[in-house]
Amino acid sequence: MLTGGSRGPAPGRRSHGARSSCGSPVAVRGARPERKPRRTSPRATSGAAEGPTGMELDDAAEALAELRERRLSARELLQAAAGSGLAAYAVWALLLQPGFRRVPLRLQVPYVGASARQVEHVLSLLRGRPGKTVDLGSGDGRIVLAAHRCGLRPAVGYELNPWLVGLSRLHAWRAGCAGAVCYRREDLWKVSLSDCHNVSVFLAPSVLALLEEKLRAELPAGARVVSGRFPLPTWQPVAVLGEGPDRVWAYDVRGGGPAGRAGSPPAPALESVPRPG
């Protein structure tokens, strides 16, 4: 005899849950949900076979390929330019600015190393002269070292930046002249020039007028000043050597002051003297 209730599961059979009239499964209280099998990515499989090194190489190769195909946007270009500017400022603040902190703004001169041709021209105008040779604002010390090698002794460089002074001494040590040349960390505007007979300067035009006053007041009679890149504004040179940015001007100081004064006829340009082998 059948009753009106629903038929329960037959003994020995496992119930998989009831189904609705449309065939969809209905959750049964107390039954465990079915777990879906975990999918394994091909990359994980290949990584397990190849090891971590293979995965890293694949990632690096894909990143490089993506970077090559990708074009930088305007924003990214601006960020790159800003980063380059910050890096340049960091180099300036670390290497060059320390020497400027003790100098008034109007007397500050940025460092630009002299070229080989400029050094050659300076030595051509000073070679064979007796007395102390100084380079005001000696930078990395190349002019002082070259002056010592060609017989201009003693040779002294005055530089305020401690990094450049250290670099100068390193160059002298590598050349075997560490004890023969002298680099001093001093402000060129406070150095006494009363015993200097040969002076080399590679300074900016904004400070040359003030330099003229210092040279006129302190240099002894018979001294020679060689100015590179820019001439002294009011003195007339006794010799000019080189062309363009490699040009240098020589000025002699006599008992009554500089030999070349404003109004004197300009000196003829000299031919470039070949560097001795």
CSV table of N, CA and C in Angstrom, one decimal, residues 20-173:
chain,number,residue,atom,x,y,z
A,20,SER,N,14.6,19.7,-8.8
A,20,SER,CA,13.4,20.4,-8.9
A,20,SER,C,12.7,19.8,-10.2
A,21,SER,N,11.5,20.4,-10.4
A,21,SER,CA,10.7,19.9,-11.6
A,21,SER,C,11.4,20.2,-12.9
A,22,CYS,N,12.2,21.2,-12.9
A,22,CYS,CA,12.9,21.5,-14.2
A,22,CYS,C,14.2,20.8,-14.3
A,23,GLY,N,14.6,20.0,-13.4
A,23,GLY,CA,15.8,19.2,-13.5
A,23,GLY,C,17.0,19.8,-12.8
A,24,SER,N,17.0,21.0,-12.2
A,24,SER,CA,18.1,21.7,-11.6
A,24,SER,C,18.3,21.1,-10.2
A,25,PRO,N,19.5,21.0,-9.7
A,25,PRO,CA,19.7,20.4,-8.4
A,25,PRO,C,19.2,21.3,-7.3
A,26,VAL,N,18.7,20.8,-6.3
A,26,VAL,CA,18.3,21.6,-5.1
A,26,VAL,C,19.2,21.2,-3.9
A,27,ALA,N,19.7,22.3,-3.3
A,27,ALA,CA,20.6,22.0,-2.1
A,27,ALA,C,19.9,21.3,-1.0
A,28,VAL,N,20.5,20.3,-0.5
A,28,VAL,CA,20.0,19.5,0.6
A,28,VAL,C,20.8,19.9,1.8
A,29,ARG,N,20.1,20.2,2.9
A,29,ARG,CA,20.7,20.6,4.1
A,29,ARG,C,21.6,19.4,4.6
A,30,GLY,N,22.8,19.8,5.0
A,30,GLY,CA,23.7,18.8,5.5
A,30,GLY,C,24.6,18.2,4.5
A,31,ALA,N,24.3,18.4,3.2
A,31,ALA,CA,25.1,17.7,2.2
A,31,ALA,C,26.3,18.6,1.8
A,32,ARG,N,27.4,18.0,1.5
A,32,ARG,CA,28.7,18.7,1.2
A,32,ARG,C,28.6,19.3,-0.3
A,33,PRO,N,29.0,20.5,-0.5
A,33,PRO,CA,29.0,21.0,-1.9
A,33,PRO,C,30.1,20.4,-2.7
A,34,GLU,N,29.8,20.2,-3.9
A,34,GLU,CA,30.7,19.6,-4.8
A,34,GLU,C,31.9,20.5,-5.1
A,35,ARG,N,33.1,20.1,-5.1
A,35,ARG,CA,34.3,20.9,-5.4
A,35,ARG,C,34.7,20.7,-6.8
A,36,LYS,N,35.0,21.9,-7.4
A,36,LYS,CA,35.4,21.9,-8.8
A,36,LYS,C,36.9,21.6,-8.8
A,37,PRO,N,37.3,20.9,-9.8
A,37,PRO,CA,38.8,20.5,-9.9
A,37,PRO,C,39.6,21.8,-10.1
A,38,ARG,N,40.7,21.9,-9.5
A,38,ARG,CA,41.6,23.1,-9.6
A,38,ARG,C,42.3,23.1,-10.9
A,39,ARG,N,42.2,24.2,-11.6
A,39,ARG,CA,42.9,24.2,-12.9
A,39,ARG,C,44.3,24.6,-12.7
A,40,THR,N,45.2,24.0,-13.4
A,40,THR,CA,46.6,24.3,-13.4
A,40,THR,C,47.0,25.0,-14.6
A,41,SER,N,47.6,26.2,-14.4
A,41,SER,CA,48.0,27.0,-15.6
A,41,SER,C,49.2,26.4,-16.3
A,42,PRO,N,49.3,26.5,-17.6
A,42,PRO,CA,50.5,26.0,-18.3
A,42,PRO,C,51.8,26.6,-17.8
A,43,ARG,N,51.8,27.9,-17.3
A,43,ARG,CA,53.0,28.5,-16.8
A,43,ARG,C,53.5,27.8,-15.6
A,44,ALA,N,52.6,27.5,-14.7
A,44,ALA,CA,53.0,26.8,-13.5
A,44,ALA,C,53.5,25.4,-13.8
A,45,THR,N,52.9,24.7,-14.8
A,45,THR,CA,53.4,23.4,-15.1
A,45,THR,C,54.8,23.5,-15.7
A,46,SER,N,55.0,24.5,-16.6
A,46,SER,CA,56.3,24.6,-17.2
A,46,SER,C,57.3,25.1,-16.2
A,47,GLY,N,56.9,25.9,-15.2
A,47,GLY,CA,57.8,26.4,-14.2
A,47,GLY,C,58.3,25.2,-13.3
A,48,ALA,N,57.3,24.3,-13.0
A,48,ALA,CA,57.7,23.2,-12.2
A,48,ALA,C,58.8,22.3,-12.9
A,49,ALA,N,58.6,22.3,-14.3
A,49,ALA,CA,59.6,21.4,-15.0
A,49,ALA,C,60.9,22.1,-15.2
A,50,GLU,N,60.8,23.5,-15.4
A,50,GLU,CA,62.1,24.2,-15.7
A,50,GLU,C,62.8,24.7,-14.4
A,51,GLY,N,62.0,25.0,-13.3
A,51,GLY,CA,62.6,25.5,-12.1
A,51,GLY,C,62.4,27.0,-12.1
A,52,PRO,N,62.7,27.7,-11.0
A,52,PRO,CA,62.5,29.1,-10.9
A,52,PRO,C,63.3,29.9,-11.9
A,53,THR,N,64.5,29.4,-12.3
A,53,THR,CA,65.3,30.2,-13.3
A,53,THR,C,64.6,30.3,-14.6
A,54,GLY,N,63.9,29.2,-15.1
A,54,GLY,CA,63.2,29.3,-16.3
A,54,GLY,C,62.0,30.3,-16.3
A,55,MET,N,61.3,30.3,-15.1
A,55,MET,CA,60.2,31.3,-15.0
A,55,MET,C,60.7,32.7,-15.1
A,56,GLU,N,61.8,33.0,-14.4
A,56,GLU,CA,62.4,34.3,-14.4
A,56,GLU,C,62.8,34.7,-15.8
A,57,LEU,N,63.4,33.8,-16.5
A,57,LEU,CA,63.9,34.1,-17.9
A,57,LEU,C,62.7,34.4,-18.8
A,58,ASP,N,61.6,33.6,-18.6
A,58,ASP,CA,60.4,33.8,-19.4
A,58,ASP,C,59.8,35.2,-19.1
A,59,ASP,N,59.7,35.5,-17.8
A,59,ASP,CA,59.1,36.8,-17.4
A,59,ASP,C,60.0,38.0,-18.0
A,60,ALA,N,61.3,37.8,-17.9
A,60,ALA,CA,62.1,38.9,-18.4
A,60,ALA,C,62.0,39.1,-19.9
A,61,ALA,N,61.9,38.0,-20.6
A,61,ALA,CA,61.8,38.0,-22.0
A,61,ALA,C,60.5,38.7,-22.4
A,62,GLU,N,59.4,38.3,-21.7
A,62,GLU,CA,58.1,38.9,-22.1
A,62,GLU,C,58.1,40.4,-21.7
A,63,ALA,N,58.7,40.8,-20.6
A,63,ALA,CA,58.7,42.2,-20.2
A,63,ALA,C,59.5,43.0,-21.2
A,64,LEU,N,60.6,42.4,-21.7
A,64,LEU,CA,61.4,43.1,-22.7
A,64,LEU,C,60.7,43.3,-24.0
A,65,ALA,N,60.0,42.2,-24.4
A,65,ALA,CA,59.3,42.3,-25.7
A,65,ALA,C,58.1,43.3,-25.6
A,66,GLU,N,57.5,43.4,-24.4
A,66,GLU,CA,56.4,44.3,-24.2
A,66,GLU,C,56.9,45.8,-24.2
A,67,LEU,N,58.1,46.0,-23.6
A,67,LEU,CA,58.7,47.3,-23.5
A,67,LEU,C,59.1,47.8,-24.9
A,68,ARG,N,59.6,46.9,-25.8
A,68,ARG,CA,60.0,47.3,-27.1
A,68,ARG,C,58.8,47.7,-27.9
A,69,GLU,N,57.6,47.0,-27.7
A,69,GLU,CA,56.5,47.3,-28.5
A,69,GLU,C,55.7,48.5,-28.0
A,70,ARG,N,56.0,48.8,-26.8
A,70,ARG,CA,55.2,49.9,-26.1
A,70,ARG,C,55.8,51.3,-26.5
A,71,ARG,N,54.9,52.2,-26.7
A,71,ARG,CA,55.4,53.6,-27.0
A,71,ARG,C,55.1,54.5,-25.7
A,72,LEU,N,56.1,55.3,-25.4
A,72,LEU,CA,56.0,56.1,-24.2
A,72,LEU,C,55.0,57.2,-24.4
A,73,SER,N,54.1,57.4,-23.5
A,73,SER,CA,53.1,58.5,-23.5
A,73,SER,C,53.8,59.9,-23.2
A,74,ALA,N,53.1,61.0,-23.4
A,74,ALA,CA,53.6,62.3,-23.0
A,74,ALA,C,53.9,62.4,-21.5
A,75,ARG,N,53.1,61.8,-20.7
A,75,ARG,CA,53.3,61.8,-19.3
A,75,ARG,C,54.5,61.1,-18.9
A,76,GLU,N,54.7,59.9,-19.5
A,76,GLU,CA,55.9,59.1,-19.2
A,76,GLU,C,57.2,59.8,-19.6
A,77,LEU,N,57.1,60.5,-20.8
A,77,LEU,CA,58.3,61.2,-21.3
A,77,LEU,C,58.6,62.4,-20.3
A,78,LEU,N,57.6,63.0,-19.8
A,78,LEU,CA,57.8,64.1,-18.9
A,78,LEU,C,58.4,63.6,-17.6
A,79,GLN,N,57.9,62.4,-17.1
A,79,GLN,CA,58.5,61.8,-15.9
A,79,GLN,C,60.0,61.5,-16.1
A,80,ALA,N,60.3,60.9,-17.3
A,80,ALA,CA,61.7,60.6,-17.6
A,80,ALA,C,62.6,61.8,-17.6
A,81,ALA,N,62.1,62.9,-18.2
A,81,ALA,CA,62.9,64.1,-18.2
A,81,ALA,C,63.0,64.7,-16.8
A,82,ALA,N,62.0,64.6,-16.0
A,82,ALA,CA,62.1,65.1,-14.6
A,82,ALA,C,63.1,64.3,-13.9
A,83,GLY,N,63.1,63.0,-14.1
A,83,GLY,CA,64.1,62.1,-13.4
A,83,GLY,C,65.5,62.4,-13.8
A,84,SER,N,65.7,62.7,-15.1
A,84,SER,CA,67.1,63.0,-15.5
A,84,SER,C,67.5,64.4,-14.9
A,85,GLY,N,66.6,65.3,-14.9
A,85,GLY,CA,66.9,66.6,-14.3
A,85,GLY,C,67.3,66.5,-12.8
A,86,LEU,N,66.6,65.7,-12.1
A,86,LEU,CA,66.9,65.4,-10.7
A,86,LEU,C,68.2,64.8,-10.5
A,87,ALA,N,68.5,63.8,-11.4
A,87,ALA,CA,69.8,63.2,-11.3
A,87,ALA,C,71.0,64.1,-11.6
A,88,ALA,N,70.8,65.0,-12.6
A,88,ALA,CA,71.8,66.0,-12.9
A,88,ALA,C,72.0,67.0,-11.7
A,89,TYR,N,70.9,67.4,-11.0
A,89,TYR,CA,71.0,68.3,-9.9
A,89,TYR,C,71.7,67.6,-8.7
A,90,ALA,N,71.4,66.3,-8.6
A,90,ALA,CA,72.1,65.5,-7.5
A,90,ALA,C,73.6,65.5,-7.7
A,91,VAL,N,74.0,65.3,-8.9
A,91,VAL,CA,75.5,65.3,-9.2
A,91,VAL,C,76.1,66.7,-8.9
A,92,TRP,N,75.3,67.7,-9.4
A,92,TRP,CA,75.8,69.1,-9.1
A,92,TRP,C,75.9,69.4,-7.6
A,93,ALA,N,74.8,69.0,-6.8
A,93,ALA,CA,74.8,69.3,-5.4
A,93,ALA,C,75.9,68.5,-4.7
A,94,LEU,N,76.2,67.3,-5.2
A,94,LEU,CA,77.2,66.5,-4.5
A,94,LEU,C,78.6,66.8,-4.8
A,95,LEU,N,78.9,67.1,-6.1
A,95,LEU,CA,80.3,67.3,-6.5
A,95,LEU,C,80.7,68.7,-6.7
A,96,LEU,N,79.8,69.6,-7.2
A,96,LEU,CA,80.2,71.0,-7.5
A,96,LEU,C,79.8,72.0,-6.5
A,97,GLN,N,78.6,71.9,-6.0
A,97,GLN,CA,78.1,72.9,-5.1
A,97,GLN,C,78.8,73.1,-3.8
A,98,PRO,N,79.4,72.1,-3.2
A,98,PRO,CA,80.1,72.3,-1.9
A,98,PRO,C,81.1,73.4,-1.9
A,99,GLY,N,81.8,73.6,-3.0
A,99,GLY,CA,82.8,74.7,-3.1
A,99,GLY,C,82.2,76.1,-3.2
A,100,PHE,N,80.9,76.1,-3.6
A,100,PHE,CA,80.3,77.4,-3.9
A,100,PHE,C,79.6,78.0,-2.6
A,101,ARG,N,79.4,77.2,-1.6
A,101,ARG,CA,78.6,77.6,-0.5
A,101,ARG,C,79.3,78.7,0.3
A,102,ARG,N,80.6,78.8,0.2
A,102,ARG,CA,81.3,79.9,0.9
A,102,ARG,C,81.7,81.1,0.0
A,103,VAL,N,81.2,81.1,-1.2
A,103,VAL,CA,81.5,82.2,-2.1
A,103,VAL,C,80.2,83.0,-2.4
A,104,PRO,N,80.3,84.3,-2.5
A,104,PRO,CA,79.1,85.1,-2.9
A,104,PRO,C,78.7,84.7,-4.3
A,105,LEU,N,77.4,84.9,-4.5
A,105,LEU,CA,76.8,84.4,-5.8
A,105,LEU,C,77.5,85.1,-7.0
A,106,ARG,N,77.8,86.4,-6.9
A,106,ARG,CA,78.4,87.1,-8.0
A,106,ARG,C,79.8,86.7,-8.3
A,107,LEU,N,80.4,86.0,-7.4
A,107,LEU,CA,81.8,85.5,-7.6
A,107,LEU,C,81.9,84.0,-8.0
A,108,GLN,N,80.7,83.4,-8.1
A,108,GLN,CA,80.7,81.9,-8.3
A,108,GLN,C,81.0,81.7,-9.8
A,109,VAL,N,81.8,80.7,-10.1
A,109,VAL,CA,82.2,80.3,-11.5
A,109,VAL,C,82.0,78.8,-11.6
A,110,PRO,N,81.1,78.4,-12.6
A,110,PRO,CA,81.0,76.9,-12.8
A,110,PRO,C,82.2,76.3,-13.3
A,111,TYR,N,82.4,75.0,-13.0
A,111,TYR,CA,83.6,74.3,-13.4
A,111,TYR,C,83.4,73.7,-14.8
A,112,VAL,N,84.3,74.1,-15.7
A,112,VAL,CA,84.4,73.5,-17.1
A,112,VAL,C,85.8,73.2,-17.3
A,113,GLY,N,86.1,71.9,-17.5
A,113,GLY,CA,87.5,71.5,-17.7
A,113,GLY,C,88.1,72.0,-19.0
A,114,ALA,N,89.4,72.4,-18.9
A,114,ALA,CA,90.1,72.9,-20.1
A,114,ALA,C,90.4,71.7,-21.1
A,115,SER,N,90.3,72.0,-22.4
A,115,SER,CA,90.6,71.0,-23.4
A,115,SER,C,92.1,70.9,-23.5
A,116,ALA,N,92.5,69.8,-24.2
A,116,ALA,CA,93.9,69.6,-24.5
A,116,ALA,C,94.5,70.7,-25.3
A,117,ARG,N,93.8,71.3,-26.2
A,117,ARG,CA,94.3,72.3,-27.0
A,117,ARG,C,94.5,73.6,-26.2
A,118,GLN,N,93.5,73.9,-25.3
A,118,GLN,CA,93.6,75.0,-24.4
A,118,GLN,C,94.8,74.9,-23.5
A,119,VAL,N,95.1,73.7,-22.9
A,119,VAL,CA,96.2,73.5,-22.1
A,119,VAL,C,97.5,73.7,-22.9
A,120,GLU,N,97.5,73.2,-24.1
A,120,GLU,CA,98.7,73.4,-25.0
A,120,GLU,C,99.0,74.9,-25.2
A,121,HIS,N,98.0,75.7,-25.5
A,121,HIS,CA,98.2,77.1,-25.7
A,121,HIS,C,98.7,77.8,-24.5
A,122,VAL,N,98.1,77.5,-23.3
A,122,VAL,CA,98.6,78.1,-22.1
A,122,VAL,C,100.1,77.8,-21.9
A,123,LEU,N,100.5,76.6,-22.1
A,123,LEU,CA,101.9,76.3,-21.9
A,123,LEU,C,102.8,76.9,-22.9
A,124,SER,N,102.3,77.1,-24.1
A,124,SER,CA,103.1,77.8,-25.2
A,124,SER,C,103.4,79.2,-24.8
A,125,LEU,N,102.5,79.9,-24.1
A,125,LEU,CA,102.7,81.3,-23.7
A,125,LEU,C,103.4,81.4,-22.4
A,126,LEU,N,103.6,80.3,-21.6
A,126,LEU,CA,104.3,80.4,-20.4
A,126,LEU,C,105.6,79.6,-20.3
A,127,ARG,N,105.9,78.8,-21.3
A,127,ARG,CA,107.0,77.9,-21.3
A,127,ARG,C,108.3,78.7,-21.2
A,128,GLY,N,109.2,78.3,-20.4
A,128,GLY,CA,110.5,78.9,-20.2
A,128,GLY,C,110.6,80.1,-19.3
A,129,ARG,N,109.5,80.5,-18.7
A,129,ARG,CA,109.5,81.6,-17.8
A,129,ARG,C,109.8,81.1,-16.4
A,130,PRO,N,110.6,81.9,-15.6
A,130,PRO,CA,110.9,81.5,-14.2
A,130,PRO,C,109.8,81.9,-13.3
A,131,GLY,N,109.9,81.4,-12.1
A,131,GLY,CA,109.0,81.9,-11.0
A,131,GLY,C,107.9,80.9,-10.8
A,132,LYS,N,107.1,81.2,-9.8
A,132,LYS,CA,106.0,80.4,-9.4
A,132,LYS,C,104.8,80.5,-10.4
A,133,THR,N,104.2,79.3,-10.7
A,133,THR,CA,103.1,79.3,-11.6
A,133,THR,C,101.9,78.8,-10.8
A,134,VAL,N,100.8,79.6,-11.0
A,134,VAL,CA,99.5,79.2,-10.3
A,134,VAL,C,98.4,79.2,-11.3
A,135,ASP,N,97.4,78.3,-11.0
A,135,ASP,CA,96.2,78.2,-11.8
A,135,ASP,C,95.1,78.6,-10.8
A,136,LEU,N,94.4,79.7,-11.1
A,136,LEU,CA,93.3,80.2,-10.2
A,136,LEU,C,92.0,79.5,-10.6
A,137,GLY,N,91.4,78.7,-9.7
A,137,GLY,CA,90.3,77.8,-10.1
A,137,GLY,C,90.8,76.7,-10.9
A,138,SER,N,91.6,75.8,-10.3
A,138,SER,CA,92.4,74.8,-11.0
A,138,SER,C,91.5,73.6,-11.4
A,139,GLY,N,90.3,73.5,-10.9
A,139,GLY,CA,89.4,72.4,-11.4
A,139,GLY,C,90.0,71.0,-11.0
A,140,ASP,N,90.2,70.2,-12.1
A,140,ASP,CA,90.7,68.8,-11.9
A,140,ASP,C,92.3,68.8,-11.9
A,141,GLY,N,92.9,70.0,-12.0
A,141,GLY,CA,94.3,70.1,-11.9
A,141,GLY,C,95.2,69.8,-13.1
A,142,ARG,N,94.5,69.7,-14.3
A,142,ARG,CA,95.3,69.3,-15.5
A,142,ARG,C,96.3,70.3,-15.9
A,143,ILE,N,96.0,71.6,-15.8
A,143,ILE,CA,96.9,72.7,-16.2
A,143,ILE,C,98.1,72.7,-15.2
A,144,VAL,N,97.9,72.5,-13.9
A,144,VAL,CA,99.0,72.5,-13.0
A,144,VAL,C,100.0,71.3,-13.3
A,145,LEU,N,99.4,70.2,-13.5
A,145,LEU,CA,100.2,69.0,-13.8
A,145,LEU,C,101.0,69.2,-15.1
A,146,ALA,N,100.4,69.7,-16.1
A,146,ALA,CA,101.1,69.9,-17.4
A,146,ALA,C,102.2,71.0,-17.2
A,147,ALA,N,101.9,72.0,-16.4
A,147,ALA,CA,102.9,73.1,-16.2
A,147,ALA,C,104.2,72.5,-15.5
A,148,HIS,N,103.9,71.6,-14.6
A,148,HIS,CA,105.1,71.0,-13.9
A,148,HIS,C,105.9,70.1,-14.9
A,149,ARG,N,105.2,69.4,-15.7
A,149,ARG,CA,105.9,68.5,-16.7
A,149,ARG,C,106.7,69.3,-17.7
A,150,CYS,N,106.3,70.5,-18.0
A,150,CYS,CA,107.1,71.3,-19.0
A,150,CYS,C,108.1,72.2,-18.3
A,151,GLY,N,108.3,72.1,-17.0
A,151,GLY,CA,109.4,72.8,-16.4
A,151,GLY,C,109.0,74.1,-15.6
A,152,LEU,N,107.7,74.4,-15.6
A,152,LEU,CA,107.2,75.5,-14.8
A,152,LEU,C,107.0,75.1,-13.4
A,153,ARG,N,108.0,75.5,-12.5
A,153,ARG,CA,108.0,75.0,-11.2
A,153,ARG,C,108.5,76.1,-10.2
A,154,PRO,N,107.8,76.2,-9.1
A,154,PRO,CA,106.8,75.3,-8.5
A,154,PRO,C,105.4,75.6,-9.2
A,155,ALA,N,104.5,74.6,-9.3
A,155,ALA,CA,103.2,74.8,-9.9
A,155,ALA,C,102.2,74.5,-8.8
A,156,VAL,N,101.3,75.5,-8.6
A,156,VAL,CA,100.3,75.4,-7.6
A,156,VAL,C,98.9,75.6,-8.1
A,157,GLY,N,97.9,74.9,-7.7
A,157,GLY,CA,96.5,75.1,-8.1
A,157,GLY,C,95.7,75.5,-6.9
A,158,TYR,N,94.8,76.5,-7.1
A,158,TYR,CA,93.9,76.9,-6.0
A,158,TYR,C,92.5,76.6,-6.5
A,159,GLU,N,91.8,75.7,-5.7
A,159,GLU,CA,90.5,75.3,-6.0
A,159,GLU,C,89.7,75.1,-4.7
A,160,LEU,N,88.5,75.6,-4.7
A,160,LEU,CA,87.7,75.6,-3.5
A,160,LEU,C,86.8,74.3,-3.3
A,161,ASN,N,86.5,73.7,-4.4
A,161,ASN,CA,85.7,72.5,-4.4
A,161,ASN,C,86.5,71.3,-3.9
A,162,PRO,N,86.1,70.7,-2.7
A,162,PRO,CA,86.9,69.6,-2.2
A,162,PRO,C,87.0,68.4,-3.1
A,163,TRP,N,85.9,68.1,-3.8
A,163,TRP,CA,85.9,66.9,-4.7
A,163,TRP,C,86.9,67.1,-5.8
A,164,LEU,N,87.0,68.3,-6.4
A,164,LEU,CA,87.9,68.6,-7.5
A,164,LEU,C,89.4,68.6,-7.0
A,165,VAL,N,89.6,69.1,-5.7
A,165,VAL,CA,90.9,69.0,-5.2
A,165,VAL,C,91.3,67.6,-5.0
A,166,GLY,N,90.4,66.7,-4.5
A,166,GLY,CA,90.8,65.3,-4.4
A,166,GLY,C,91.1,64.7,-5.7
A,167,LEU,N,90.3,65.0,-6.7
A,167,LEU,CA,90.5,64.5,-8.1
A,167,LEU,C,91.8,64.9,-8.6
A,168,SER,N,92.2,66.2,-8.4
A,168,SER,CA,93.5,66.7,-8.8
A,168,SER,C,94.7,65.9,-8.2
A,169,ARG,N,94.6,65.7,-6.9
A,169,ARG,CA,95.6,64.9,-6.2
A,169,ARG,C,95.7,63.5,-6.7
A,170,LEU,N,94.5,62.9,-7.0
A,170,LEU,CA,94.6,61.6,-7.6
A,170,LEU,C,95.3,61.5,-8.9
A,171,HIS,N,95.0,62.5,-9.8
A,171,HIS,CA,95.7,62.6,-11.1
A,171,HIS,C,97.2,62.7,-10.9
A,172,ALA,N,97.6,63.6,-10.0
A,172,ALA,CA,99.0,63.8,-9.7
A,172,ALA,C,99.7,62.5,-9.2
A,173,TRP,N,99.0,61.8,-8.3
A,173,TRP,CA,99.5,60.5,-7.8
A,173,TRP,C,99.7,59.5,-8.9
